[in-house]
Coordinates of C-alpha atoms in Angstrom, one line a residue:
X1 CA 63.1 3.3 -183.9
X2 CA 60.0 3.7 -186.2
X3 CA 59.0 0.4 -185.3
X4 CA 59.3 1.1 -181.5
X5 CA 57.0 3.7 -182.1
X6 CA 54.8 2.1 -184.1
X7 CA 54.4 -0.1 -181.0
X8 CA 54.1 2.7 -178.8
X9 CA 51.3 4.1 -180.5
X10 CA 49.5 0.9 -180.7
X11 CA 49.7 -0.2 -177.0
X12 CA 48.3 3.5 -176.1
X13 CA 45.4 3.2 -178.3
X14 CA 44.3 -0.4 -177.8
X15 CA 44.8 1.2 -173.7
X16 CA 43.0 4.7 -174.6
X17 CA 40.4 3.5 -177.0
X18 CA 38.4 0.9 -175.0
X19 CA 38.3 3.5 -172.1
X20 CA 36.5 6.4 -174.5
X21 CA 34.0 3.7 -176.0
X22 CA 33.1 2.8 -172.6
X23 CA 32.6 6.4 -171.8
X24 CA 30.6 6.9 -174.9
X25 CA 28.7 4.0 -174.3
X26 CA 28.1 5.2 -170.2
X27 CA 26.5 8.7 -171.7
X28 CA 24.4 7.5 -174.3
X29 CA 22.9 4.9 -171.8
X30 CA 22.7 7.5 -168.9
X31 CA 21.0 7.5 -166.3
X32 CA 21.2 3.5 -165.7
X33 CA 20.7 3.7 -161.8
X34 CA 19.3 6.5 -159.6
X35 CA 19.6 9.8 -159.0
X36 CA 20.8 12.2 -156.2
X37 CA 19.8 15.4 -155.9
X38 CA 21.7 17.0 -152.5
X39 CA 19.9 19.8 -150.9
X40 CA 22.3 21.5 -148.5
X41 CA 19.3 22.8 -146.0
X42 CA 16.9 20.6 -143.8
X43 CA 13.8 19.3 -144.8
X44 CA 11.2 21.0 -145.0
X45 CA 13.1 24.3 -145.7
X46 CA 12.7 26.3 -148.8
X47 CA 15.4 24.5 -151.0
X48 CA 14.1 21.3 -149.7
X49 CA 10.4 22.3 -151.2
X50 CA 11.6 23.1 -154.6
X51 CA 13.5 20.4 -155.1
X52 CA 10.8 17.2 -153.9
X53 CA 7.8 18.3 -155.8
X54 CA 10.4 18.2 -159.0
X55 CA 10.7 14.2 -158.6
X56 CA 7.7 12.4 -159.5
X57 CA 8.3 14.7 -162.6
X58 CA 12.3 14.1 -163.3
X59 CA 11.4 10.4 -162.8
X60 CA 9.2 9.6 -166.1
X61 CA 11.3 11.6 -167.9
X62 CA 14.4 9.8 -167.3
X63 CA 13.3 6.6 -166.5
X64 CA 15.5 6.1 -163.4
X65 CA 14.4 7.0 -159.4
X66 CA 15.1 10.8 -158.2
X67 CA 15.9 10.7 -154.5
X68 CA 16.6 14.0 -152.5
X69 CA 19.6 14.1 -150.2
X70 CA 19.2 16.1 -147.3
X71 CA 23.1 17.2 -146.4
X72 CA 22.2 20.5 -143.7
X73 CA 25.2 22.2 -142.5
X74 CA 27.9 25.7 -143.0
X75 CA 25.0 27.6 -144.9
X76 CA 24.7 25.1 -147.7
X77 CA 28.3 24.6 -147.9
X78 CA 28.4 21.0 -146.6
X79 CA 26.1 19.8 -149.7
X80 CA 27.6 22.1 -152.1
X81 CA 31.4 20.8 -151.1
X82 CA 29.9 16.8 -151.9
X83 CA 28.1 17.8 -155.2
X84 CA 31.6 19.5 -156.0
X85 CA 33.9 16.3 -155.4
X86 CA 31.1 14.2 -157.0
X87 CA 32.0 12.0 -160.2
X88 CA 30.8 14.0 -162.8
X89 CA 28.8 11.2 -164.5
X90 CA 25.1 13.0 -163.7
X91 CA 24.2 10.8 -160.8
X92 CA 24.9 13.0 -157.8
X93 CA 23.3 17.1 -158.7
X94 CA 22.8 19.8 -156.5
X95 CA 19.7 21.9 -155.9
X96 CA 20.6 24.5 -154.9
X97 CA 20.0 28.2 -154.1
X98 CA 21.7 31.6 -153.8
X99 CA 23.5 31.6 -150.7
X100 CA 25.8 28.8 -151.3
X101 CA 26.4 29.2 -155.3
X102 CA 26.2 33.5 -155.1
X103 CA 27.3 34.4 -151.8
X104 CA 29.2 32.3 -149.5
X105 CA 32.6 32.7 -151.8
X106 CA 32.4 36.4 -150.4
X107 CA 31.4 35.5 -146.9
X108 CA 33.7 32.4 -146.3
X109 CA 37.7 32.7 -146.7
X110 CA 38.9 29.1 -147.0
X111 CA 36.3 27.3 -148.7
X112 CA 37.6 23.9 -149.9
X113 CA 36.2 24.7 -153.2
X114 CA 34.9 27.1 -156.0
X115 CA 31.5 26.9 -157.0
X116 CA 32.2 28.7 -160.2
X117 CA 35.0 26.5 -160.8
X118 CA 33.7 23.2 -159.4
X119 CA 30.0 23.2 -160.6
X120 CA 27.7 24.1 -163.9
X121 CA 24.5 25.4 -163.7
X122 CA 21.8 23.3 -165.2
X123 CA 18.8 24.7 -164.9
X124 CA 17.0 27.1 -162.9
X125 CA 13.9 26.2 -161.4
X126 CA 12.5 29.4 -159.6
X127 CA 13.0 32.9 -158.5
X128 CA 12.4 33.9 -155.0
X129 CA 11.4 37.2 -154.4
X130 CA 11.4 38.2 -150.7
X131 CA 8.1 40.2 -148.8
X132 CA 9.0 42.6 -146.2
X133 CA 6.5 42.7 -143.1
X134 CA 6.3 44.8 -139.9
X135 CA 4.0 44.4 -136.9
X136 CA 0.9 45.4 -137.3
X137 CA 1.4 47.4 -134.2
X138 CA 4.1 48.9 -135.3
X139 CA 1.7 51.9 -137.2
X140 CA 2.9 52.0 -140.6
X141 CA 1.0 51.0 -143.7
X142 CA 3.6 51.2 -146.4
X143 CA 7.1 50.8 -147.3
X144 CA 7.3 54.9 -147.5
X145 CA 5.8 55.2 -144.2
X146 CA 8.2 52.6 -143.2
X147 CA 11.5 54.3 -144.5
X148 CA 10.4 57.5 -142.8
X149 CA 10.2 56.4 -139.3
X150 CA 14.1 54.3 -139.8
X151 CA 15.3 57.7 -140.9
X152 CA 13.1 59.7 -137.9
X153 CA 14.8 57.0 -135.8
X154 CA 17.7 55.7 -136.3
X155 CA 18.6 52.5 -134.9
X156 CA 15.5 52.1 -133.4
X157 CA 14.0 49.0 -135.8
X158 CA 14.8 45.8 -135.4
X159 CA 14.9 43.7 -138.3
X160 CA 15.1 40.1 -137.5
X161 CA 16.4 37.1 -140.1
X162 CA 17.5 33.5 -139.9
X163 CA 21.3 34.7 -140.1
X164 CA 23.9 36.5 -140.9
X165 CA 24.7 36.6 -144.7
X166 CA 21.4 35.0 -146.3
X167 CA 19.2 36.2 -148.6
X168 CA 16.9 38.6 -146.3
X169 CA 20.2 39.8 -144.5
X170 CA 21.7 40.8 -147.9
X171 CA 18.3 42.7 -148.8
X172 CA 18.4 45.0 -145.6
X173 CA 21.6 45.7 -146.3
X174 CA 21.2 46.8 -150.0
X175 CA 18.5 48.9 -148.7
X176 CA 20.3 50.7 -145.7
X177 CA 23.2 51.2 -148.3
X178 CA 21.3 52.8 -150.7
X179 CA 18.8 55.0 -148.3
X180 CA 21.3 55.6 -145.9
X181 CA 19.2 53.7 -142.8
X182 CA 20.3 52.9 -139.9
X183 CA 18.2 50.1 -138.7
X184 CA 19.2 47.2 -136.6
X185 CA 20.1 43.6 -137.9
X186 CA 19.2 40.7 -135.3
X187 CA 20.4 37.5 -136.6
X188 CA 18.3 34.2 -135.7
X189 CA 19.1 30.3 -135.7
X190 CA 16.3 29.7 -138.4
X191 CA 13.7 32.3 -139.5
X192 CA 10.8 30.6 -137.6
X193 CA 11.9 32.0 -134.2
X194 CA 12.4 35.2 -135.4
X195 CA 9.0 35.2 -136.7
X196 CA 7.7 34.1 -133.7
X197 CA 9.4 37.4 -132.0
X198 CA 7.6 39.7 -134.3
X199 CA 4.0 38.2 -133.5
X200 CA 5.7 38.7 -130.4
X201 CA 6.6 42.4 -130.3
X202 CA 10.0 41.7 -129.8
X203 CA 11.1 42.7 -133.1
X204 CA 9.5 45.4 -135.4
X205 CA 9.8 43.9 -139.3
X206 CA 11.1 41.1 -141.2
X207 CA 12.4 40.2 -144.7
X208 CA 12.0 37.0 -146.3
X209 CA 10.5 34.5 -148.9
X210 CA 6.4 34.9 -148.3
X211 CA 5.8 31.1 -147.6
X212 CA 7.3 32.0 -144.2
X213 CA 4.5 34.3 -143.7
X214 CA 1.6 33.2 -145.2
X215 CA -0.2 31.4 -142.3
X216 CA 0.5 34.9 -139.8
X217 CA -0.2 37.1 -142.9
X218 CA -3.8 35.3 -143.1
X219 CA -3.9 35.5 -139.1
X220 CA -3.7 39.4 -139.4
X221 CA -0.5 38.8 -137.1
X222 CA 2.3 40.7 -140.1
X223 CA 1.6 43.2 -142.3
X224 CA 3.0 42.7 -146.1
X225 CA 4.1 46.1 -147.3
X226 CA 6.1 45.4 -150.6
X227 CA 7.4 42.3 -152.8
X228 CA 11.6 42.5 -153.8
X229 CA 10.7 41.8 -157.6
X230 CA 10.5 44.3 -160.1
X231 CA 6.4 42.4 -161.3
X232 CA 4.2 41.8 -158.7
X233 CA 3.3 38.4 -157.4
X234 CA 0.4 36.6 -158.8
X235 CA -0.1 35.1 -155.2
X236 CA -0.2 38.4 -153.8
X237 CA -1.6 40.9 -156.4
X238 CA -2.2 43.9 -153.9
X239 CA 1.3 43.9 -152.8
X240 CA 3.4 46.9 -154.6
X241 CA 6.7 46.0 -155.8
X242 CA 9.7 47.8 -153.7
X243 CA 10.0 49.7 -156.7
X244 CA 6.5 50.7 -156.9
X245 CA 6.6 51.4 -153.1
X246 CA 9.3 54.2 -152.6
X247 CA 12.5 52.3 -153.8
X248 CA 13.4 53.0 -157.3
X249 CA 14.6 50.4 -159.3
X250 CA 15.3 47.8 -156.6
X251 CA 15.4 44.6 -157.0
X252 CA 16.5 41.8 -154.7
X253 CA 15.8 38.3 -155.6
X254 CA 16.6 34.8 -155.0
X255 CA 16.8 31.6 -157.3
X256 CA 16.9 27.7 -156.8
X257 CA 18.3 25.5 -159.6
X258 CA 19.7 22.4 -160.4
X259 CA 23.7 22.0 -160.6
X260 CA 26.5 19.3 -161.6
X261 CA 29.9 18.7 -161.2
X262 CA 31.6 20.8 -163.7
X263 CA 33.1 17.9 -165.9
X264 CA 29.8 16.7 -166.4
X265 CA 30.0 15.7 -170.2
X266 CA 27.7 17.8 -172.4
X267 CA 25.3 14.9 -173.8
X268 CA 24.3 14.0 -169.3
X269 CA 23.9 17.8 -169.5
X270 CA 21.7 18.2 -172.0
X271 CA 19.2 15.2 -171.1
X272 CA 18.9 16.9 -168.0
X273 CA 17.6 20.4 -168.7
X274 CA 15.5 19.2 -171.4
X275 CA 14.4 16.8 -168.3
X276 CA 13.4 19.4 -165.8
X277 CA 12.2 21.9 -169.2
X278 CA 9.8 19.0 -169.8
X279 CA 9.0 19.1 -165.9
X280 CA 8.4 22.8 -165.9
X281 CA 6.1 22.6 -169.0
X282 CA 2.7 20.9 -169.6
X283 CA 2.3 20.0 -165.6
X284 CA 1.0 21.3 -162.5
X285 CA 4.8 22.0 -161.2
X286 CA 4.3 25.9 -161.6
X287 CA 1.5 26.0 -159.9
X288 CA 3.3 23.9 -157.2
X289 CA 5.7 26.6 -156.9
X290 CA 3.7 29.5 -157.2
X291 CA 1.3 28.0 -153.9
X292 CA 4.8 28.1 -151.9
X293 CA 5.9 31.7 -152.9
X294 CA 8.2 31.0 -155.4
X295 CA 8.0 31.9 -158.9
X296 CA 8.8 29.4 -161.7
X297 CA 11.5 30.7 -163.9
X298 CA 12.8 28.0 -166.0
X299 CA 16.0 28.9 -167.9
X300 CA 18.5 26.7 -169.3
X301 CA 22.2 26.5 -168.5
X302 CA 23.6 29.3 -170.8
X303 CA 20.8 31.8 -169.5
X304 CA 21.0 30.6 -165.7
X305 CA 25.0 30.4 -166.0
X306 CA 24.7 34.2 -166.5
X307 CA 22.0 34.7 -163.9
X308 CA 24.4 32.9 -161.5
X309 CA 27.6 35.3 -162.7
X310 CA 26.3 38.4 -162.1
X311 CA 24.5 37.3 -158.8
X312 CA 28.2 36.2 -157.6
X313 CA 29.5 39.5 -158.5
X314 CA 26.6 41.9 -157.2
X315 CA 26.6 40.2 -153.8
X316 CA 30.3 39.6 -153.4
X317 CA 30.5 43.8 -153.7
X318 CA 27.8 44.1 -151.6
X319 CA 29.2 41.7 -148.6
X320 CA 32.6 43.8 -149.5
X321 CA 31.5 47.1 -148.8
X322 CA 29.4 45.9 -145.8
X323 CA 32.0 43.9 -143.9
X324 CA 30.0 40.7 -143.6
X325 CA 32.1 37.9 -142.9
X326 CA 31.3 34.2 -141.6
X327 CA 34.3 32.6 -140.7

C-alpha cells in the first residue's frame, strides 16, 4: 500500500510540477507577444480616447506592441463579456468605463457574467466629471436659475442624452431624485444628435462629458452652467461646481480604467499598474487627458477596486429606486 502511494505521489508531482514551473516561467517572462486592450465603444468615442493616447506610453514600458480592440455593442457589454472569458495571462485587458463595470449589472437581468466576479481592476486612468448646458436661448444663466424654472414648470425641459442608463442619464436622475424635478428625459442613439437638437432648439439642456461640447461651447451655441465634480476643472476654471452652484454636496462622476480577467496572477498584475503609473507620471499623458475633458486620476488596484465597489453599489440603488431597466 505505502509503496502504491509512494508511486501515486510521484506520478502527480512529476505531472503537477512541470505545469507550475512553466507557469512561473510564463509570468516572470510576461508580456512575450502583444497586447489587447478591448474598448467596448466605437472609435472615436470617449473610452476609445483614453485608451489610444495610453499606447505609445504602455509600449516602452513593457517592451511588447499595445493594440486597441474596438468590440461596440449592448452598452459596453459585448467587450466587457470577451475581456471576462479571456485567459487570464495579461494579454487580453479591458478599458473600460462606468457603465459597463458600475451600472449595467443593475440595468441588465441575465448578463452572461459578473463584472465584480469576473474582472480586477488595474488601474484607473481618469475621472470624468460631466458639464451641464442649456440653450442659450433658453434665458437662464445658472444652475439656480435653471432649477427654478424645472420646478416653475414641470415637465416642461427636455433633457436630451445618448441613452437610457449612461452616465448623463444617471446624473438627471440623481438630481430630480433629490430636488424633486420633474423634467423630461429624451434618450438619443449617440450623444452627437442630441446635441445637434439643442443648437437646434429642439431640446432645452444637456448633461455630459465637456469634450462633447467644447467646439459649440466656443461657437456660443451651449451655455456651461456647472461641472459634476466636487473641484473645478482646470480646463474650465469659471465653471462652478454643482455644489458651488445650488446643489449641495453633489457629486456625479465617471472613471475609465484598465481591467483583467480576475485570475490574472498577481506578479502580470503588478507589472501592469506600475506600467500605466509610469505612463501617467513624467509624460505629457495628463495633459492629453486634461485637453479632452477628462481628468487624470491615477490609482492603483486596491484604491480603484474600492472606487469601483462603491460606484456599483450607489448606482445599482439609484437605477433601483428609479425603475431603469434595459432588457
Amino acid at each position: 500500500m505505502m509503496n502504491r502511494r509512494a508511486a501515486l505521489a510521484a506520478t502527480v508531482a512529476s505531472t503537477v510540477l512541470p505545469l507550475v514551473a512553466t507557469d512561473v516561467r510564463a509570468q516572470s517572462e510576461y508580456p512575450n507577444r502583444p497586447i489587447r486592450l478591448l474598448v467596448g465603444f466605437p472609435p472615436g468615442g470617449g473610452v476609445d480616447l483614453t485608451a489610444r493616447p495610453l499606447l505609445p506610453h504602455l509600449q516602452p514600458r513593457l517592451g511588447q506592441p499595445v493594440v486597441v480592440e474596438n468590440r461596440p455593442g449592448a452598452n459596453g457589454n459585448l467587450a466587457v463579456d470577451a475581456a471576462c472569458k479571456a485567459p487570464a495571462d495579461g494579454y487580453t485587458l479591458l478599458v473600460g468605463n462606468t457603465g459597463p463595470l458600475a451600472a449595467n449589472h443593475a440595468l441588465y437581468r441575465n448578463l452572461p457574467f459578473d463584472t465584480q466576479r469576473d474582472l480586477t481592476p488595474v488601474a484607473q486612468l481618469i475621472s470624468t466629471p460631466l458639464v451641464l448646458v442649456v440653450s442659450p436661448n433658453l434665458g437662464v444663466n445658472s444652475l439656480r436659475d435653471l432649477l427654478a424654472m424645472a420646478r416653475a414648470k414641470p415637465d416642461e425641459l427636455n433633457m436630451g442624452t445618448g441613452g437610457n442608463g449612461g452616465s448623463p442619464h444617471l446624473c438627471l436622475e440623481a438630481i430630480k431624485q433629490r430636488e424633486g424635478l420633474e423634467i423630461v428625459h429624451v434618450p438619443y442613439r449617440g450623444s452627437a444628435p442630441a446635441l445637434q437638437d439643442l443648437i437646434g432648439g429642439r431640446i432645452q439642456l444637456m448633461i455630459d462629458t465637456y469634450n462633447l461640447f467644447r467646439g459649440a461651447h466656443e461657437a456660443g451655441q451651449v451655455k456651461v452652467l456647472a461641472i459634476s465634480s466636487l473641484q473645478r476643472h482646470p480646463s474650465l476654471p469659471d465653471v462652478p461646481t454643482m455644489d458651488e452652484a445650488g446643489l449641495t454636496g453633489f457629486e456625479s462622476v465617471g472613471w475609465v480604467g484598465l481591467f483583467a480577467p480576475a485570475a490574472t496572477p498577481v506578479p502580470i498584475l503588478d507589472r501592469l499598474e506600475e506600467a500605466v503609473r509610469g505612463a501617467m507620471t513624467g509624460t505629457d499623458l495628463p495633459q492629453t487627458y486634461l485637453s479632452q475633458g477628462g481628468l487624470p486620476s491615477f490609482s492603483g488596484r486596491a484604491a480603484f477596486g474600492a472606487v469601483v465597489g462603491r460606484d456599483r453599489q450607489r448606482l445599482g440603488e439609484l437605477i433601483q429606486k428609479v425603475g431603469v431597466r434595459l432588457d
